[in-house]
mmCIF file of C-alpha atoms in Angstrom:
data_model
loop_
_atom_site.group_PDB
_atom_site.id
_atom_site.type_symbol
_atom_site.label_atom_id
_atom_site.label_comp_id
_atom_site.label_asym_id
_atom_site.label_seq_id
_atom_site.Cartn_x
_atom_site.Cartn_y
_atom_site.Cartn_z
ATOM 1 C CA UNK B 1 0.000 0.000 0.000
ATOM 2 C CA UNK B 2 1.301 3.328 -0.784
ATOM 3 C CA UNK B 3 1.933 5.688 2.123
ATOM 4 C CA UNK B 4 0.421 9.010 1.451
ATOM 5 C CA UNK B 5 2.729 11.971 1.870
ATOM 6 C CA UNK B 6 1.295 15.724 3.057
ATOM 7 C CA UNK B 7 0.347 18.038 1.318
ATOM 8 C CA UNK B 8 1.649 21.820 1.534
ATOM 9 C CA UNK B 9 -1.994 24.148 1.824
ATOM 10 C CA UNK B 10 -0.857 27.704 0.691
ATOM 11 C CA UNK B 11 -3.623 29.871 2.111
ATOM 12 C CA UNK B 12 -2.825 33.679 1.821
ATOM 13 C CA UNK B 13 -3.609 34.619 -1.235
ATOM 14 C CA UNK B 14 -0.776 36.747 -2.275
ATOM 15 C CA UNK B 15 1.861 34.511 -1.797
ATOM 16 C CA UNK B 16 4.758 33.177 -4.942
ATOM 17 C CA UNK B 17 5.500 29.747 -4.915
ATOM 18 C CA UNK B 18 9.145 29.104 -5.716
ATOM 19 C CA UNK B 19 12.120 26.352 -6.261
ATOM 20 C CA UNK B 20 15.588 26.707 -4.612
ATOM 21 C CA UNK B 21 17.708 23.926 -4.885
ATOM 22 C CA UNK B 22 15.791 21.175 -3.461
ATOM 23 C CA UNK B 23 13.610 23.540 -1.659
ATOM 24 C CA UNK B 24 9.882 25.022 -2.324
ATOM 25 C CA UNK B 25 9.955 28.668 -0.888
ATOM 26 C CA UNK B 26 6.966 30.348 0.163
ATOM 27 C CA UNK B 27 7.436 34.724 -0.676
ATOM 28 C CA UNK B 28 5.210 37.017 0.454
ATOM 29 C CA UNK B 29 6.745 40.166 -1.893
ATOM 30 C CA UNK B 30 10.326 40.307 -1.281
ATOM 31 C CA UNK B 31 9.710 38.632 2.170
ATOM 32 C CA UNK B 32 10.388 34.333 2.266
ATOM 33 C CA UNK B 33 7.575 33.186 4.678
ATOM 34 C CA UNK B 34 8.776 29.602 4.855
ATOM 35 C CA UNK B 35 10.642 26.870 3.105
ATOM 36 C CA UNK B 36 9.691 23.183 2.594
ATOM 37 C CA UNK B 37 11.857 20.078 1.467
ATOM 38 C CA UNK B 38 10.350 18.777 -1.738
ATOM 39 C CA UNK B 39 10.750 15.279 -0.725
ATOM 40 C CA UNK B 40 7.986 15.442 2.336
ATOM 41 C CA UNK B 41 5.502 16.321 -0.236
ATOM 42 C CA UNK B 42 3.130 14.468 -2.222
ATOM 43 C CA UNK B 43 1.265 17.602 -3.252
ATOM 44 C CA UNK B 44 0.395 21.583 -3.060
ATOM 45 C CA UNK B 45 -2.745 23.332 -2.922
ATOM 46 C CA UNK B 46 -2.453 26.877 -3.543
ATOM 47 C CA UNK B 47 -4.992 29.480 -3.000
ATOM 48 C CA UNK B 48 -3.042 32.399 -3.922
ATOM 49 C CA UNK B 49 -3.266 34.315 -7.200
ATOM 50 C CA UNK B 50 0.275 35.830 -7.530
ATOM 51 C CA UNK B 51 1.226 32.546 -8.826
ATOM 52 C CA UNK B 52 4.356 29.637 -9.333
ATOM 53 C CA UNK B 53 7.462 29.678 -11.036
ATOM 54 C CA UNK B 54 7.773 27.755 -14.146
ATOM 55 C CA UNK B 55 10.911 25.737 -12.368
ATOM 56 C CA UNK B 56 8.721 25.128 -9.301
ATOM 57 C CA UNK B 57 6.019 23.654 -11.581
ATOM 58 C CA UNK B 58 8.599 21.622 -13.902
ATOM 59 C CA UNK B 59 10.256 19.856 -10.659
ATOM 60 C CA UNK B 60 6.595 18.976 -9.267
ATOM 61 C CA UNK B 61 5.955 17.013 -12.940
ATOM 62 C CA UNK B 62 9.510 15.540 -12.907
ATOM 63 C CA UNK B 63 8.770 14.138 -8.833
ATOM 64 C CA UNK B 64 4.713 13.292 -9.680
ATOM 65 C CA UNK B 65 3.791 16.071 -6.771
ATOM 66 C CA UNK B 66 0.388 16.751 -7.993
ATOM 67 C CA UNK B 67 -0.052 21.270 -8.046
ATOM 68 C CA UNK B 68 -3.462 22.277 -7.302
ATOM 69 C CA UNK B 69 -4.660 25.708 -7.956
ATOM 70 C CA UNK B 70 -8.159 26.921 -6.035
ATOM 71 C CA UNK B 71 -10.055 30.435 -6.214
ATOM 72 C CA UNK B 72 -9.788 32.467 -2.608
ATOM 73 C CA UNK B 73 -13.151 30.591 -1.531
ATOM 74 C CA UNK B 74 -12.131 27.274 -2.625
ATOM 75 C CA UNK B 75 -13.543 26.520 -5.873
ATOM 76 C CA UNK B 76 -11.020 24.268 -8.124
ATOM 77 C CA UNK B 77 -8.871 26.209 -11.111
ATOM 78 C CA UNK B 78 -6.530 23.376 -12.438
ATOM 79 C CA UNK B 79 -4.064 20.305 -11.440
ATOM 80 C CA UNK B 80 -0.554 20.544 -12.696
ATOM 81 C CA UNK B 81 0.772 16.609 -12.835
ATOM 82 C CA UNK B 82 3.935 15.163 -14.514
ATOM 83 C CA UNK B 83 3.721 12.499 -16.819
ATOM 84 C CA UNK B 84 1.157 9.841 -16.791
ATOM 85 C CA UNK B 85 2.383 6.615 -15.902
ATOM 86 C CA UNK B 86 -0.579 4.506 -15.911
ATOM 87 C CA UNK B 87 -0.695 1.173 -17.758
ATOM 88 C CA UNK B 88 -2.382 1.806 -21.411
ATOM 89 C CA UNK B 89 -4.018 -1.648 -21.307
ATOM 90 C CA UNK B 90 -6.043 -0.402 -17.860
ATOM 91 C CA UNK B 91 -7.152 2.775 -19.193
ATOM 92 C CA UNK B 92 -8.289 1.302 -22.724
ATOM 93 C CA UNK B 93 -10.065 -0.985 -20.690
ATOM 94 C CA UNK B 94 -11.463 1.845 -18.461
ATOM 95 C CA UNK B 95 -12.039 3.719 -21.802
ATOM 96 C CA UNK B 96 -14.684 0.542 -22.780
ATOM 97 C CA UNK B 97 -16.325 0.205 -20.129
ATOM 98 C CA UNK B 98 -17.109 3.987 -20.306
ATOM 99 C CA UNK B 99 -18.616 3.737 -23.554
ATOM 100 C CA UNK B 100 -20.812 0.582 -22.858
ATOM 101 C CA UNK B 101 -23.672 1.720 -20.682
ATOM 102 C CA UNK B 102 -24.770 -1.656 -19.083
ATOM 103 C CA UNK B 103 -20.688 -1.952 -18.120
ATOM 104 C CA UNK B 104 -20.792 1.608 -16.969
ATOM 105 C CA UNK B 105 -23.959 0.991 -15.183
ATOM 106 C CA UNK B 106 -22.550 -2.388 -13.494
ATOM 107 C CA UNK B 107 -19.421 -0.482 -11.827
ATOM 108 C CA UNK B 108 -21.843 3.118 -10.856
ATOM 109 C CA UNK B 109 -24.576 1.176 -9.199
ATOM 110 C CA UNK B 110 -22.112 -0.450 -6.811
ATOM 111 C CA UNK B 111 -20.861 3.573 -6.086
ATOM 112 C CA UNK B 112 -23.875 4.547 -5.452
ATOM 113 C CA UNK B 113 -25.264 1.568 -3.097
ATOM 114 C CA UNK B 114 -22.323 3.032 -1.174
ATOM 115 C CA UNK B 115 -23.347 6.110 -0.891
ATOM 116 C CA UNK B 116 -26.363 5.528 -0.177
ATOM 117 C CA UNK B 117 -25.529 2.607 2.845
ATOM 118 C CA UNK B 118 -23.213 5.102 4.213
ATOM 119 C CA UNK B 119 -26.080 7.776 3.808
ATOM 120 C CA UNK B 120 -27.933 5.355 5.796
ATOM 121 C CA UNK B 121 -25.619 4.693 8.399
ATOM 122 C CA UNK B 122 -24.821 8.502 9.322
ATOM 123 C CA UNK B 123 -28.543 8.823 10.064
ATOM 124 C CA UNK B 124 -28.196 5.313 12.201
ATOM 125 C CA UNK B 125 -25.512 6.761 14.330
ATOM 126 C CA UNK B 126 -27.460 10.021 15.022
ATOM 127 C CA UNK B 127 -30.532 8.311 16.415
ATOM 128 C CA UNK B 128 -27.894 5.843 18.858
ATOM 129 C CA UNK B 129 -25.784 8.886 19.976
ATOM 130 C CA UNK B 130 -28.480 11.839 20.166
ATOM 131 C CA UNK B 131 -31.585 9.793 20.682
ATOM 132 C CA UNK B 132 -33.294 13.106 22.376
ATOM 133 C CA UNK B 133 -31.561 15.651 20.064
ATOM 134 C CA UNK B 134 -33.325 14.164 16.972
ATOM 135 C CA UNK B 135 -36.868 13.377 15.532
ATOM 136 C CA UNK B 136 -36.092 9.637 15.967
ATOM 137 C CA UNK B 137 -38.776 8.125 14.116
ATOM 138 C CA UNK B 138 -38.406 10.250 10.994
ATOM 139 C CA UNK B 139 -34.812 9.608 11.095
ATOM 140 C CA UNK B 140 -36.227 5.944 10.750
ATOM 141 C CA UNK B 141 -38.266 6.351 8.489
ATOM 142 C CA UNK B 142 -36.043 8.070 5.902
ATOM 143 C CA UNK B 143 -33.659 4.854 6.642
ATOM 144 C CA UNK B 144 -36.036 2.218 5.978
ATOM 145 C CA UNK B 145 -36.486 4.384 2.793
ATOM 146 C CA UNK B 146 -32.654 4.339 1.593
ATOM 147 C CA UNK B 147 -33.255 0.785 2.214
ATOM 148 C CA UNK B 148 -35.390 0.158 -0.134
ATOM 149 C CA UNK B 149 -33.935 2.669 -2.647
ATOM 150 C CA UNK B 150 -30.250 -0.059 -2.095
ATOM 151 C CA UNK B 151 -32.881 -2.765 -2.789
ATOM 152 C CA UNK B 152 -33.976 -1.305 -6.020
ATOM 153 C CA UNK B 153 -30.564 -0.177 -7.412
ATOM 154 C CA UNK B 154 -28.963 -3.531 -7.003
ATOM 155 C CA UNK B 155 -30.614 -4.742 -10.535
ATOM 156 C CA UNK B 156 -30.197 -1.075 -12.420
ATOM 157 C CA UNK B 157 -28.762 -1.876 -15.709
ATOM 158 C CA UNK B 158 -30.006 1.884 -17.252
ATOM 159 C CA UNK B 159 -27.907 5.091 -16.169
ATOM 160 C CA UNK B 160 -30.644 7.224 -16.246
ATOM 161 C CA UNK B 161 -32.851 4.943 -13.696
ATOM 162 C CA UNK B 162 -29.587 4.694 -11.648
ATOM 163 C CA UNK B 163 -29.194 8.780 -11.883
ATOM 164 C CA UNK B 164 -33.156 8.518 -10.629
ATOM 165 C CA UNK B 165 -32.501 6.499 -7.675
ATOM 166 C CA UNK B 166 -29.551 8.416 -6.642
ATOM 167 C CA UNK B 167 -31.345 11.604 -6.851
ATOM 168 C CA UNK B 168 -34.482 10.449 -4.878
ATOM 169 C CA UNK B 169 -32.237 9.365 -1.995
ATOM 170 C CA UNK B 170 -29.880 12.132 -1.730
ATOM 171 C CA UNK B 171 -32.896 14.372 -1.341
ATOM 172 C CA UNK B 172 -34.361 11.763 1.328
ATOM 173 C CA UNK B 173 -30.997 12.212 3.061
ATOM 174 C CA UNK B 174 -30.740 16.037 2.594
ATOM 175 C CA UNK B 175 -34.258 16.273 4.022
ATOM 176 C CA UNK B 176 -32.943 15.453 7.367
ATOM 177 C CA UNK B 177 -29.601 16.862 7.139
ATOM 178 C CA UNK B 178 -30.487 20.070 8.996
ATOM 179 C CA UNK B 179 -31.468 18.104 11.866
ATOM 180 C CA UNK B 180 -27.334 16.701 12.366
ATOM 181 C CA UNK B 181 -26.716 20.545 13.399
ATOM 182 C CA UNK B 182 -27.145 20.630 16.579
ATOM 183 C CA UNK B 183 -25.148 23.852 17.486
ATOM 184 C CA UNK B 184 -25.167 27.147 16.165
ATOM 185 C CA UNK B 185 -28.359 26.704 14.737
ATOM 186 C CA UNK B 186 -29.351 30.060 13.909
ATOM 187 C CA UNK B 187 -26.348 30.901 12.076
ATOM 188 C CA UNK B 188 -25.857 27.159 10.510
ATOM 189 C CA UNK B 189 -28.812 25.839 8.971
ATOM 190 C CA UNK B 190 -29.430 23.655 5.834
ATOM 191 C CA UNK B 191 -32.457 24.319 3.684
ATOM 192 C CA UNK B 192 -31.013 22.043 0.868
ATOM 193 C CA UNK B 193 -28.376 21.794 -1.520
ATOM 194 C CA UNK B 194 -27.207 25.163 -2.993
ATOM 195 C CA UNK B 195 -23.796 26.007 -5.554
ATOM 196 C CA UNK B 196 -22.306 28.065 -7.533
ATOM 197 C CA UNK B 197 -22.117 30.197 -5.295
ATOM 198 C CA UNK B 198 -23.301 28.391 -2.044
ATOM 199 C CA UNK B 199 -25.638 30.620 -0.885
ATOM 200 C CA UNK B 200 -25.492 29.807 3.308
ATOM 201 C CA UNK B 201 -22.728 29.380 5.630
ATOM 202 C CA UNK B 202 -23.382 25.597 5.502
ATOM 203 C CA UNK B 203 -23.435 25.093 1.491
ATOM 204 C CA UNK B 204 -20.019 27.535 1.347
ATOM 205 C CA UNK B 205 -18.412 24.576 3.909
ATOM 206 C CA UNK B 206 -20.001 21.701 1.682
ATOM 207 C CA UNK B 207 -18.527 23.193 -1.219
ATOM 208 C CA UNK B 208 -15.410 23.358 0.062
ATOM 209 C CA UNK B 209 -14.401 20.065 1.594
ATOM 210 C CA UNK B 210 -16.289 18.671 -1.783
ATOM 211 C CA UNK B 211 -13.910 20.395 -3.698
ATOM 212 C CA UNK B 212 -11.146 18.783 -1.518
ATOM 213 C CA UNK B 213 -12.475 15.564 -1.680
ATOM 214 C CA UNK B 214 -12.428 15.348 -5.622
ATOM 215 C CA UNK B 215 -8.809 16.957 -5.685
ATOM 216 C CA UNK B 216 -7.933 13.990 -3.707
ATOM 217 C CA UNK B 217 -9.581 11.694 -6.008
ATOM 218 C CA UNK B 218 -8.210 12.806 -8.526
ATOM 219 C CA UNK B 219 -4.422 12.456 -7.316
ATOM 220 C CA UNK B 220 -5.323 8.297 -6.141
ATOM 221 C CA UNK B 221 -6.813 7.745 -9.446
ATOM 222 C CA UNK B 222 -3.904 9.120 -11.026
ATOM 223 C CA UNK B 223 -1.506 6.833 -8.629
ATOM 224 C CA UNK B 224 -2.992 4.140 -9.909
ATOM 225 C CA UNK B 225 -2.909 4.542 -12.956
ATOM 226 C CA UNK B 226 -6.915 5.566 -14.380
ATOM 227 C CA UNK B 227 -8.206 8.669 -16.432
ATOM 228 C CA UNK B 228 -9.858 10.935 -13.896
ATOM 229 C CA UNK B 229 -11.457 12.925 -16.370
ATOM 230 C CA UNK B 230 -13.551 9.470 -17.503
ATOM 231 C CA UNK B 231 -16.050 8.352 -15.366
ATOM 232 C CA UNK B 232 -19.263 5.459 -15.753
ATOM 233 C CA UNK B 233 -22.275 7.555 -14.226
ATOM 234 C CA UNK B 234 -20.898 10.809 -14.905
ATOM 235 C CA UNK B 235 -20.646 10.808 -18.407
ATOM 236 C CA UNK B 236 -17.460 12.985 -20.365
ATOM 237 C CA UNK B 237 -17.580 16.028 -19.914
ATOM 238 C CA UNK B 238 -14.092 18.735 -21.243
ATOM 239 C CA UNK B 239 -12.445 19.925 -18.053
ATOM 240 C CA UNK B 240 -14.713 17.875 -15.753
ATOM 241 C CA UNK B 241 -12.949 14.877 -13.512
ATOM 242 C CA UNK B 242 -15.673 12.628 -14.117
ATOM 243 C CA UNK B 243 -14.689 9.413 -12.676
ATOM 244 C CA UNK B 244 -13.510 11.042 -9.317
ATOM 245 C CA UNK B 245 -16.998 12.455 -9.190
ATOM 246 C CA UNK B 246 -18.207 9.385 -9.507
ATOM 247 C CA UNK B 247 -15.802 7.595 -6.892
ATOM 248 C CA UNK B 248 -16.506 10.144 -4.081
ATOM 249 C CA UNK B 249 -19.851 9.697 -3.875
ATOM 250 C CA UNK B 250 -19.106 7.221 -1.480
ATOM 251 C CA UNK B 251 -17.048 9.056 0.702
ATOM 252 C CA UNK B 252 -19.377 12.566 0.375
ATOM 253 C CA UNK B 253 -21.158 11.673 3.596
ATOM 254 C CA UNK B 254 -18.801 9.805 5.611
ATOM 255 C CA UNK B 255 -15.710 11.928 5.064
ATOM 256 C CA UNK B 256 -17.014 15.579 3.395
ATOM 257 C CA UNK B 257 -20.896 15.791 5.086
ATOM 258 C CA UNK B 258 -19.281 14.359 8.773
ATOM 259 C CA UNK B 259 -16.352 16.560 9.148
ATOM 260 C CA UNK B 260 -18.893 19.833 8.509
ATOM 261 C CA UNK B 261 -20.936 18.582 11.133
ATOM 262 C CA UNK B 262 -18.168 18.240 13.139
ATOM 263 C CA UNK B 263 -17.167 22.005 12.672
ATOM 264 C CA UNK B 264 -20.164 23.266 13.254
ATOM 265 C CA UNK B 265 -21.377 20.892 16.346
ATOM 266 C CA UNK B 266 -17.892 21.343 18.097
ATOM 267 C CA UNK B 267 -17.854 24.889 17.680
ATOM 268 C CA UNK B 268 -14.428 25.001 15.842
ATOM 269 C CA UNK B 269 -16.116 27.456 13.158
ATOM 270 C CA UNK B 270 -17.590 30.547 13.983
ATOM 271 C CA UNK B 271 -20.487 33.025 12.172
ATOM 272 C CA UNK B 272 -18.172 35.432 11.694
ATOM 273 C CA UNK B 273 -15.696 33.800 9.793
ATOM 274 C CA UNK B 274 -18.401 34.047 6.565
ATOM 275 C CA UNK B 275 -19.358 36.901 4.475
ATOM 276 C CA UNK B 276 -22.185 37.416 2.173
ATOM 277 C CA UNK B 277 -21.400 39.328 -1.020
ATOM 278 C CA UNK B 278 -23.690 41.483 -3.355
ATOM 279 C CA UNK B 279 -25.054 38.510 -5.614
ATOM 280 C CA UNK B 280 -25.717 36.667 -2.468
ATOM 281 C CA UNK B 281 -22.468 34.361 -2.967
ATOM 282 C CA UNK B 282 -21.360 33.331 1.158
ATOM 283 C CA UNK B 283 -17.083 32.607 0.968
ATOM 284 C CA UNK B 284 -15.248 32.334 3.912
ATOM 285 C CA UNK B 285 -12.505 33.947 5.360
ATOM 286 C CA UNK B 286 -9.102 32.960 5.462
ATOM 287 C CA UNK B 287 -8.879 32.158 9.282
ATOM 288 C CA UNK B 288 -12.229 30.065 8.688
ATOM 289 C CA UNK B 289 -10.627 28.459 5.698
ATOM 290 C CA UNK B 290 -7.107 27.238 7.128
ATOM 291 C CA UNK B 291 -9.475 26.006 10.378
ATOM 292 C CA UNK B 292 -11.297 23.928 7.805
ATOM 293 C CA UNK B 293 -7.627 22.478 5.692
ATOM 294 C CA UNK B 294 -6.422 21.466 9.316
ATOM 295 C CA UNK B 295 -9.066 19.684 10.417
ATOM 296 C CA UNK B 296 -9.095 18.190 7.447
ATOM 297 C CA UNK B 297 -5.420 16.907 6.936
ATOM 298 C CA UNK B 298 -5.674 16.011 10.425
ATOM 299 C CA UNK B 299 -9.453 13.659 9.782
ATOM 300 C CA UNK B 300 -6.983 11.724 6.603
ATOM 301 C CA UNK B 301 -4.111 11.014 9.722
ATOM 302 C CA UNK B 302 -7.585 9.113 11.685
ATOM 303 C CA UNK B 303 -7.301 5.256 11.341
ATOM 304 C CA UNK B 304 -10.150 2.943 10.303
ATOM 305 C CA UNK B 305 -10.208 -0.850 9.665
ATOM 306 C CA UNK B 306 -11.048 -0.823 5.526
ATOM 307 C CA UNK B 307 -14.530 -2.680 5.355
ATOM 308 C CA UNK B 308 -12.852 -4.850 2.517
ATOM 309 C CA UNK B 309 -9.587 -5.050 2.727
ATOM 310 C CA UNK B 310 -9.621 -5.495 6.539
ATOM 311 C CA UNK B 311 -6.481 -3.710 7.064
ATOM 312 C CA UNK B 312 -5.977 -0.450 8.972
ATOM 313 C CA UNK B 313 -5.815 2.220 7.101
ATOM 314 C CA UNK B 314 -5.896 6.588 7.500
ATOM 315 C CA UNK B 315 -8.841 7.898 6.050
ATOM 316 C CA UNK B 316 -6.116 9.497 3.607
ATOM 317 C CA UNK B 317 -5.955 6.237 2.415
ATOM 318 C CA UNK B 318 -9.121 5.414 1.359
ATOM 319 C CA UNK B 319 -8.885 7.448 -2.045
ATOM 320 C CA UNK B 320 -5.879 5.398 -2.828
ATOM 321 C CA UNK B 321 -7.365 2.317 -1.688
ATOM 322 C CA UNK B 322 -10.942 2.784 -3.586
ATOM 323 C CA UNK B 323 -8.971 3.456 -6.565
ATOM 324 C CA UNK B 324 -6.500 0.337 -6.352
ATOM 325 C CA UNK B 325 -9.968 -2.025 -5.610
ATOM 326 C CA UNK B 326 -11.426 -0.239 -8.916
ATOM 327 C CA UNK B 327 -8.294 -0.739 -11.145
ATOM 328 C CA UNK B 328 -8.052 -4.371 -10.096
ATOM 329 C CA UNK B 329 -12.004 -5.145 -11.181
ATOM 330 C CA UNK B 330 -11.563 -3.621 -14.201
ATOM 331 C CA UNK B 331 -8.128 -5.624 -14.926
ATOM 332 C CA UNK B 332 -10.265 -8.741 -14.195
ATOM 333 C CA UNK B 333 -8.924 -9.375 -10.227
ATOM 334 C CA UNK B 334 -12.100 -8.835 -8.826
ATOM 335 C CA UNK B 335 -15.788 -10.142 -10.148
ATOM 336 C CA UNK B 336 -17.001 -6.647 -9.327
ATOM 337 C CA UNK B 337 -16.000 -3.162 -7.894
ATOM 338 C CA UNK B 338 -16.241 -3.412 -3.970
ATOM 339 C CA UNK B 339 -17.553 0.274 -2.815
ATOM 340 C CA UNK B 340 -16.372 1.721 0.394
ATOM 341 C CA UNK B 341 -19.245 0.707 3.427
ATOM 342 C CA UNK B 342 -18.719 2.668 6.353
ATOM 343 C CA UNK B 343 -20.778 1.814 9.564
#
């Protein structure tokens, strides 16, 4: 199993990114801010927009350190990565089953009974640990729903019936989503899903961590040796990483949805760390934002037992180890794709 290195977050946003020697140095004008050995990283996610030297970027391809770029409030730009190094025979493969829709819909229905089990599951948990916090029997009854939604998508052979099911439960689960916020509530509130721009303090977090999430997938896809940019339920798209879409639905809830509710429960975000602009767009700050990257490169240093591979494992891992588990079904290893089911 590969070990996942860190990753450098670059937060203020008018900040150069530099090489010297073996060295990436961080310059704030004529200023150097810090300086990090190139070896302890695996990659760098920049939210600055005074930009990276070209040597910088060249020695990031040469060592495979992938080079994120994100807007001030988080929303992805571009990846810089070196060369691909992926076997051809996998990704022509991958390439197949992408353009076959009962093989596409074979691997995306198994994605999506993950997300929806683990949907499931984070609603369990909430009736066991805050039995008198929550409405307890509509809690179940949404449940015994996604239950029978995981019933009906086990047999889906049609994208666009799969796409259906999907839909119907994630607004099931989003119906009851406000109710996990059980602090802060008049600040922190979730109404339903809102983008471009999030329009509430909640949707601006969501968006975020999201946007995390698929960077990540993007980089263990990569590893491995698959096209991120071709997926099975989310179909091609220029510029969009379609399979990573398509792998973190699984993990949406039980890495992206959990760690908000975290934040917000625990207090660790404030109100005042979020600002509403003219068109009604909410971003947060950058003391909001660099409370949200630690928490979350310190929730990929937690350790779980993998559900299939039985090993222990960081949640950093799981990207990588999703990935690896797809790559060997669609080599022929495995009889089918094994999604990630967290309880």
């Amino acid at each position: 199993m590969k070990k996942l290195l860190n990753t450098l977050f670059v937060t203020m946003p008018d900040t150069y990114l530099s090489l010297d020697g073996e060295n990436i140095v961080v310059k704030n004008e004529d200023s150097i801010l810090a300086r990090y050995p190139l070896h302890n990283l695996e990659g760098i996610c920049t939210f600055g927009y005074a930009g990276v030297s070209p040597a910088l970027m060249g020695s990031c391809a040469e060592r495979n350190i992938a080079l994120t770029f994100m807007t001030r409030n988080g929303r992805f730009l571009a990846r810089v990565i070196g060369e691909s190094r992926g076997n051809v025979v996998l990704r022509k493969e991958q390439y197949r089953i992408s353009d076959h829709e009962g093989r596409s819909a074979a691997v995306a229905r198994n994605m999506i009974l993950g997300k929806i089990y683990n949907s499931k599951w984070i609603l369990e948990r909430a009736t066991r640990d805050y039995p008198l916090r929550v409405d307890v029997n509509r809690m179940k009854q949404i449940t015994a729903s996604l239950t029978e939604s995981m019933r009906l998508v086990r047999d889906v052979q049609n994208l666009e019936i799969l796409r259906g099911f999907e839909g119907s439960a994630a607004v099931q689960y989003n119906s009851v989503f406000d109710d996990l916020i059980l602090q802060q509530k008049e600040c922190f509130y979730f109404h339903g899903r809102n983008k471009r721009p999030p329009l509430d303090n909640v949707n601006a977090l969501l968006s975020f961590v999201y946007t995390l999430l698929a960077s990540d997938m993007c980089s263990a896809l990569e590893a491995v040796g698959l096209d991120a940019y071709v997926g099975f339920l989310h179909r091609d798209r220029p510029g969009r990483a379609s399979l990573a879409l398509d792998m973190m639905e699984e993990l949406r809830g039980v890495f992206a949805d959990r760690l908000v509710l975290s934040l917000i429960n625990k207090r660790i975000i404030q109100p005042k760390g979020f600002h509403k602009k003219e068109n009604g767009a909410v971003i947060m700050d950058e003391d909001t934002r660099k409370l949200v990257l630690k928490a979350w490169q310190e929730k990929k240093q937690d350790k779980i037992i993998h559900p299939y591979l039985g090993d222990k494992i960081s949640w950093g891992l799981v990207p990588y180890a999703q990935s690896l588990l797809l790559a060997r079904y669609i080599r022929g290893d495995l009889d089918e794709y094994p999604p990630f089911l967290w309880k």
